[in-house]
Coordinates of C-alpha atoms in Angstrom, one line a residue:
M2 CA -20.1 7.4 -4.8
N3 CA -20.7 4.7 -7.2
T4 CA -21.2 2.0 -4.9
D5 CA -22.4 -0.5 -7.8
Y6 CA -19.0 -0.6 -8.9
L7 CA -18.1 -2.9 -5.6
D8 CA -20.6 -5.2 -6.8
T9 CA -18.7 -5.7 -10.2
L10 CA -15.0 -6.5 -8.1
P11 CA -14.7 -10.4 -7.7
E12 CA -15.0 -11.5 -4.2
I13 CA -11.5 -12.2 -2.1
K14 CA -10.9 -14.5 0.6
N15 CA -12.4 -13.3 4.1
K16 CA -9.2 -13.9 5.7
F17 CA -9.8 -11.6 8.9
K18 CA -13.1 -13.4 9.1
V19 CA -15.4 -10.8 9.4
N20 CA -19.3 -11.4 9.8
L21 CA -20.9 -10.8 6.6
L22 CA -24.4 -9.8 5.7
P23 CA -26.7 -11.7 3.2
G24 CA -25.3 -10.7 -0.4
E25 CA -22.0 -9.2 1.2
K26 CA -18.9 -10.0 -0.6
V27 CA -14.9 -9.4 0.5
V28 CA -13.1 -7.2 -2.3
F29 CA -10.6 -5.8 -0.5
T30 CA -8.3 -6.5 2.7
A31 CA -5.2 -5.0 4.2
K32 CA -3.1 -4.7 7.4
P33 CA -2.2 -1.1 7.5
W34 CA 0.9 0.4 9.0
G35 CA -2.1 2.1 11.3
F36 CA -5.6 4.3 11.1
S37 CA -6.8 6.9 12.7
S38 CA -10.0 9.3 13.2
D39 CA -10.5 12.2 10.8
S40 CA -8.5 14.9 12.9
G41 CA -5.5 12.5 13.0
D42 CA -6.0 10.4 16.6
L43 CA -4.9 7.0 16.7
L44 CA -7.4 4.0 16.3
G45 CA -5.4 1.5 15.4
T46 CA -1.6 0.1 14.9
D47 CA 0.1 -2.6 12.7
E48 CA -2.2 -4.9 14.5
S49 CA -5.2 -3.7 12.8
R50 CA -7.1 -4.9 9.8
I51 CA -9.4 -3.3 7.2
T52 CA -11.9 -5.2 5.1
L53 CA -13.8 -3.7 2.2
T54 CA -16.9 -5.7 1.2
N55 CA -19.2 -4.4 -1.8
Q56 CA -21.5 -3.2 0.9
R57 CA -19.4 -1.8 4.3
I58 CA -15.9 -0.7 5.5
I59 CA -14.5 -2.9 8.8
A60 CA -11.5 -1.5 10.2
D61 CA -10.5 -3.8 13.6
N62 CA -8.2 -2.6 15.5
G63 CA -7.9 -5.7 18.1
N64 CA -9.7 -4.0 20.7
G65 CA -12.8 -2.5 19.0
I66 CA -14.3 -2.9 15.3
W67 CA -15.7 0.3 13.7
T68 CA -18.3 -0.8 10.6
T69 CA -19.2 2.0 8.0
D70 CA -22.1 1.2 5.7
I71 CA -20.7 3.2 2.4
A72 CA -23.9 3.8 0.8
E73 CA -25.5 5.3 3.8
D74 CA -22.5 6.7 6.0
V75 CA -19.9 7.5 3.6
V76 CA -19.8 10.8 1.5
G77 CA -15.9 10.5 -0.1
M78 CA -13.2 8.6 0.2
R79 CA -9.6 10.4 -1.5
R80 CA -5.9 9.8 -0.9
E81 CA -4.4 12.9 0.7
E82 CA -0.6 13.8 1.3
H83 CA 0.5 16.2 4.0
G84 CA 4.1 17.5 5.0
N85 CA 7.6 16.5 3.1
F86 CA 10.5 14.4 2.9
W87 CA 11.0 13.0 6.7
T88 CA 7.1 14.3 8.0
K89 CA 5.4 13.2 4.5
E90 CA 2.1 11.4 5.7
K91 CA -0.1 9.7 2.6
Y92 CA -3.1 8.2 3.9
I93 CA -7.0 7.3 2.4
L94 CA -9.6 9.8 3.7
V95 CA -13.1 8.6 4.2
T96 CA -15.3 11.2 4.9
M97 CA -18.8 10.2 6.8
N98 CA -22.0 12.1 6.7
K99 CA -22.7 12.1 10.5
E100 CA -20.4 12.1 13.5
V101 CA -19.6 9.0 15.4
T102 CA -19.0 8.8 19.1
Y103 CA -16.4 6.2 20.8
G104 CA -14.3 5.5 23.3
I105 CA -16.2 6.6 26.4
G106 CA -18.5 8.9 24.6
I107 CA -16.3 11.8 24.8
Q108 CA -14.2 11.3 21.6
K109 CA -16.1 12.1 18.1
L110 CA -15.2 11.3 14.4
T111 CA -16.4 12.2 10.8
G112 CA -14.1 10.1 9.3
Y113 CA -11.2 7.9 9.2
R114 CA -7.4 8.0 7.8
F115 CA -6.1 4.6 6.7
H116 CA -2.5 4.6 6.0
F117 CA -1.9 1.7 4.0
R118 CA 1.7 0.5 2.9
K119 CA 2.5 1.0 -0.7
K120 CA 1.1 -2.1 -2.2
D121 CA -2.5 -1.9 -0.7
M122 CA -2.8 1.5 -1.1
A123 CA -2.7 1.3 -4.7
V124 CA -5.3 -1.6 -4.9
F125 CA -7.1 0.5 -2.6
E126 CA -6.7 3.8 -4.6
E127 CA -8.2 2.0 -7.8
I128 CA -11.1 1.3 -6.3
I129 CA -11.9 4.6 -5.1
R130 CA -11.1 6.1 -8.5
H131 CA -13.8 4.0 -9.8
M132 CA -16.5 5.0 -7.2
I133 CA -16.2 8.4 -7.7

């Protein structure tokens, strides 16, 4: 993945006030209608907040924060669609190179599904299109 592209993006307001690392800048934020594990287990609802920086993806559901280093942990990001008409599901699938345990230690995931609203989906898709 071409993570250098993220450095070329303009910095936007850190509206969810995530703690940034040295040299890190916010390049995308959104309140999705939800996010889930790669297998579809619900992790956050419409109260969640997603922040993409030039180094990390930070997903906050109000109870916990999932932080993923893009260069070290992410092996792919792409839009997926499943179902049809009433059951159609569209999301960004973020695939990681390792398994993460969450909750009480019995739940595991190797990626996330971000369910963005239409406008945010288009912006995020444009970003990942340049990273592939």
